[in-house]
PDB file of C-alpha atoms in Angstrom:
ATOM      1  CA  MET V1453      13.063  -3.629 -15.604  1.00 54.00           C
ATOM      2  CA  GLY V1454       9.694  -5.253 -15.240  1.00 61.00           C
ATOM      3  CA  ALA V1455       6.265  -3.793 -15.690  1.00 67.00           C
ATOM      4  CA  VAL V1456       4.931  -1.622 -12.904  1.00 68.00           C
ATOM      5  CA  ARG V1457       1.860  -3.093 -11.261  1.00 66.00           C
ATOM      6  CA  ARG V1458      -0.798  -0.512 -10.577  1.00 69.00           C
ATOM      7  CA  SER V1459      -4.111  -0.870  -8.826  1.00 69.00           C
ATOM      8  CA  LYS V1460      -7.083  -1.125 -11.127  1.00 69.00           C
ATOM      9  CA  THR V1461      -9.390   1.747 -10.352  1.00 70.00           C
ATOM     10  CA  LYS V1462     -11.623   1.462 -13.399  1.00 69.00           C
ATOM     11  CA  ARG V1463     -13.446  -1.629 -12.140  1.00 70.00           C
ATOM     12  CA  ARG V1464     -13.077  -0.953  -8.443  1.00 74.00           C
ATOM     13  CA  THR V1465     -16.267  -1.659  -6.525  1.00 76.00           C
ATOM     14  CA  ARG V1466     -17.392  -0.447  -3.140  1.00 79.00           C
ATOM     15  CA  ASP V1467     -15.698  -1.869  -0.075  1.00 82.00           C
ATOM     16  CA  LEU V1468     -17.389  -4.535   2.009  1.00 85.00           C
ATOM     17  CA  ASP V1469     -18.144  -2.229   4.944  1.00 83.00           C
ATOM     18  CA  LEU V1470     -20.021   0.170   2.644  1.00 84.00           C
ATOM     19  CA  VAL V1471     -22.004  -2.702   1.125  1.00 86.00           C
ATOM     20  CA  HIS V1472     -22.876  -3.889   4.645  1.00 86.00           C
ATOM     21  CA  ALA V1473     -24.249  -0.416   5.333  1.00 84.00           C
ATOM     22  CA  ASP V1474     -26.259  -0.593   2.086  1.00 83.00           C
ATOM     23  CA  LEU V1475     -27.773  -3.921   3.079  1.00 85.00           C
ATOM     24  CA  ARG V1476     -28.705  -2.659   6.558  1.00 85.00           C
ATOM     25  CA  SER V1477     -30.145   0.693   5.515  1.00 84.00           C
ATOM     26  CA  SER V1478     -32.141   1.443   2.396  1.00 84.00           C
ATOM     27  CA  LYS V1479     -31.446   5.149   3.011  1.00 87.00           C
ATOM     28  CA  HIS V1480     -27.710   4.533   2.684  1.00 81.00           C
ATOM     29  CA  LEU V1481     -28.250   2.606  -0.557  1.00 82.00           C
ATOM     30  CA  GLY V1482     -30.547   5.331  -1.876  1.00 81.00           C
ATOM     31  CA  GLN V1483     -27.883   7.972  -1.264  1.00 82.00           C
ATOM     32  CA  HIS V1484     -25.370   5.943  -3.251  1.00 78.00           C
ATOM     33  CA  LYS V1485     -27.778   5.386  -6.138  1.00 79.00           C
ATOM     34  CA  ASP V1486     -28.883   9.036  -6.218  1.00 80.00           C
ATOM     35  CA  ALA V1487     -25.264  10.230  -6.450  1.00 78.00           C
ATOM     36  CA  LYS V1488     -25.167   9.286 -10.148  1.00 79.00           C
ATOM     37  CA  GLU V1489     -27.447  10.369 -12.958  1.00 82.00           C
ATOM     38  CA  PRO V1490     -29.487   7.502 -14.473  1.00 77.00           C
ATOM     39  CA  GLU V1491     -28.544   8.594 -17.996  1.00 78.00           C
ATOM     40  CA  ASP V1492     -24.870   7.958 -17.222  1.00 77.00           C
ATOM     41  CA  LEU V1493     -25.423   4.450 -15.848  1.00 78.00           C
ATOM     42  CA  PRO V1494     -25.597   1.189 -17.822  1.00 81.00           C
ATOM     43  CA  GLY V1495     -29.190   0.235 -18.620  1.00 76.00           C
ATOM     44  CA  LEU V1496     -30.314   3.663 -17.390  1.00 78.00           C
ATOM     45  CA  GLY V1497     -29.724   2.533 -13.813  1.00 73.00           C
ATOM     46  CA  GLN V1498     -32.477  -0.105 -13.699  1.00 80.00           C
ATOM     47  CA  TRP V1499     -30.433  -3.232 -12.900  1.00 88.00           C
ATOM     48  CA  TYR V1500     -28.116  -3.035  -9.912  1.00 86.00           C
ATOM     49  CA  CYS V1501     -26.470  -5.794  -7.860  1.00 88.00           C
ATOM     50  CA  VAL V1502     -26.368  -4.556  -4.267  1.00 87.00           C
ATOM     51  CA  GLU V1503     -23.881  -7.164  -3.053  1.00 89.00           C
ATOM     52  CA  CYS V1504     -21.321  -6.406  -5.778  1.00 87.00           C
ATOM     53  CA  ALA V1505     -22.215  -2.704  -6.182  1.00 84.00           C
ATOM     54  CA  LYS V1506     -22.355  -3.010  -9.990  1.00 86.00           C
ATOM     55  CA  TRP V1507     -24.756  -1.746 -12.635  1.00 86.00           C
ATOM     56  CA  PHE V1508     -25.804  -3.939 -15.582  1.00 89.00           C
ATOM     57  CA  GLU V1509     -27.107  -3.312 -19.093  1.00 89.00           C
ATOM     58  CA  GLY V1510     -30.095  -5.596 -18.837  1.00 90.00           C
ATOM     59  CA  GLU V1511     -31.971  -8.092 -16.716  1.00 91.00           C
ATOM     60  CA  HIS V1512     -30.381 -11.063 -18.478  1.00 93.00           C
ATOM     61  CA  SER V1513     -26.834  -9.914 -17.687  1.00 91.00           C
ATOM     62  CA  LEU V1514     -27.823  -9.326 -14.043  1.00 92.00           C
ATOM     63  CA  ILE V1515     -29.258 -12.844 -13.767  1.00 93.00           C
ATOM     64  CA  GLN V1516     -26.138 -14.322 -15.377  1.00 94.00           C
ATOM     65  CA  HIS V1517     -23.989 -12.323 -12.956  1.00 92.00           C
ATOM     66  CA  ARG V1518     -25.886 -13.646  -9.935  1.00 93.00           C
ATOM     67  CA  ARG V1519     -25.189 -17.210 -11.093  1.00 95.00           C
ATOM     68  CA  GLY V1520     -21.472 -16.511 -11.456  1.00 94.00           C
ATOM     69  CA  LYS V1521     -18.463 -17.241  -9.281  1.00 94.00           C
ATOM     70  CA  ASN V1522     -17.567 -13.606  -8.535  1.00 91.00           C
ATOM     71  CA  HIS V1523     -21.039 -12.812  -7.191  1.00 92.00           C
ATOM     72  CA  LYS V1524     -21.129 -15.947  -5.046  1.00 94.00           C
ATOM     73  CA  ARG V1525     -17.690 -15.179  -3.634  1.00 92.00           C
ATOM     74  CA  ARG V1526     -18.768 -11.647  -2.754  1.00 90.00           C
ATOM     75  CA  VAL V1527     -21.934 -12.918  -1.019  1.00 92.00           C
ATOM     76  CA  ARG V1528     -19.818 -15.374   1.011  1.00 93.00           C
ATOM     77  CA  LEU V1529     -17.525 -12.532   2.105  1.00 90.00           C
ATOM     78  CA  LEU V1530     -20.527 -10.408   3.087  1.00 89.00           C
ATOM     79  CA  ARG V1531     -21.833 -13.081   5.471  1.00 90.00           C
ATOM     80  CA  GLU V1532     -19.061 -12.183   7.914  1.00 87.00           C
ATOM     81  CA  GLU V1533     -19.699  -9.130  10.061  1.00 83.00           C
ATOM     82  CA  PRO V1534     -17.243  -6.283   9.398  1.00 81.00           C
ATOM     83  CA  TYR V1535     -14.778  -5.281  12.079  1.00 81.00           C
ATOM     84  CA  THR V1536     -15.702  -2.272  14.155  1.00 82.00           C
ATOM     85  CA  GLN V1537     -13.363   0.559  15.056  1.00 83.00           C
ATOM     86  CA  LYS V1538     -13.408  -0.608  18.675  1.00 85.00           C
ATOM     87  CA  GLU V1539     -12.248  -4.112  17.667  1.00 84.00           C
ATOM     88  CA  ALA V1540      -9.461  -2.662  15.547  1.00 83.00           C
ATOM     89  CA  GLU V1541      -8.214  -0.475  18.400  1.00 84.00           C
ATOM     90  CA  ALA V1542      -8.358  -3.401  20.819  1.00 83.00           C
ATOM     91  CA  ALA V1543      -6.246  -5.494  18.440  1.00 83.00           C
ATOM     92  CA  VAL V1544      -3.590  -2.783  18.377  1.00 83.00           C
ATOM     93  CA  GLY V1545      -3.731  -2.339  22.140  1.00 79.00           C
ATOM     94  CA  LEU V1546      -5.492   1.011  22.279  1.00 72.00           C
ATOM     95  CA  GLY V1547      -8.527  -0.254  24.168  1.00 64.00           C
ATOM     96  CA  THR V1548      -9.878   1.329  27.305  1.00 65.00           C
ATOM     97  CA  ASP V1549      -8.544   0.013  30.593  1.00 64.00           C
ATOM     98  CA  ASN V1550     -10.843   0.936  33.454  1.00 62.00           C
ATOM     99  CA  GLY V1551      -9.294  -1.392  36.012  1.00 62.00           C
ATOM    100  CA  ARG V1552      -6.262  -0.828  38.186  1.00 66.00           C
ATOM    101  CA  ARG V1553      -3.273  -2.916  37.358  1.00 65.00           C
ATOM    102  CA  ALA V1554      -1.841  -4.948  40.194  1.00 69.00           C
ATOM    103  CA  ARG V1555       1.854  -4.378  40.763  1.00 71.00           C
ATOM    104  CA  PRO V1556       4.009  -7.419  41.363  1.00 69.00           C
ATOM    105  CA  ALA V1557       4.474  -8.188  45.096  1.00 69.00           C
ATOM    106  CA  GLY V1558       8.247  -7.812  44.973  1.00 65.00           C
ATOM    107  CA  ALA V1559       8.171  -4.470  43.152  1.00 61.00           C
ATOM    108  CA  ALA V1560       6.083  -2.704  45.808  1.00 56.00           C
ATOM    109  CA  GLY V1561       8.317  -3.890  48.647  1.00 53.00           C
ATOM    110  CA  ARG V1562      11.498  -2.910  46.860  1.00 52.00           C
ATOM    111  CA  ALA V1563      10.217   0.596  46.158  1.00 50.00           C
ATOM    112  CA  ASP V1564       9.451   1.116  49.860  1.00 51.00           C
ATOM    113  CA  GLU V1565      12.841  -0.256  50.880  1.00 51.00           C
ATOM    114  CA  GLY V1566      14.563   2.074  48.446  1.00 50.00           C
ATOM    115  CA  ALA V1567      12.797   5.060  49.969  1.00 51.00           C
ATOM    116  CA  THR V1568      13.759   3.911  53.466  1.00 55.00           C
ATOM    117  CA  ASN V1569      17.385   3.486  52.488  1.00 56.00           C
ATOM    118  CA  THR V1570      17.432   6.935  50.922  1.00 56.00           C
ATOM    119  CA  ASP V1571      15.895   8.451  54.075  1.00 57.00           C
ATOM    120  CA  ASN V1572      18.469   6.705  56.254  1.00 56.00           C
ATOM    121  CA  GLN V1573      21.305   7.964  54.063  1.00 58.00           C
ATOM    122  CA  MET V1574      19.989  11.512  54.314  1.00 56.00           C
ATOM    123  CA  GLU V1575      19.783  11.266  58.114  1.00 58.00           C
ATOM    124  CA  VAL V1576      23.374  10.026  58.258  1.00 57.00           C
ATOM    125  CA  ALA V1577      24.513  12.841  55.987  1.00 59.00           C
ATOM    126  CA  ASN V1578      22.732  15.478  58.128  1.00 61.00           C
ATOM    127  CA  SER V1579      24.319  14.212  61.348  1.00 56.00           C
TER     128      SER V1579
END
């Protein structure tokens, strides 16, 4: 048996859609920062990378982080706009359809003929 691979939750950062909300609204970012006590955070909560949603011990480590590959990758991913719920539903096929669907020409004629044949059969049976 091999080792079981588990997700790493210790270093898990915020998802991209939440970081997008932080970048758009300072209120949203403030709510996230206020959720934790400054005494519990590294560097007493003074140095925070918004794009990566990470706290740092000091200014030097934050500057080094911003020069690094992981930060640059995260910034590149954040340049793309996140998918909306409407786009996700449209991809699955759950979008709204306000138009009437046209029935194929042959299908409408056949349905009418079927009704006529059924009516004729009933007339014959009643006679």
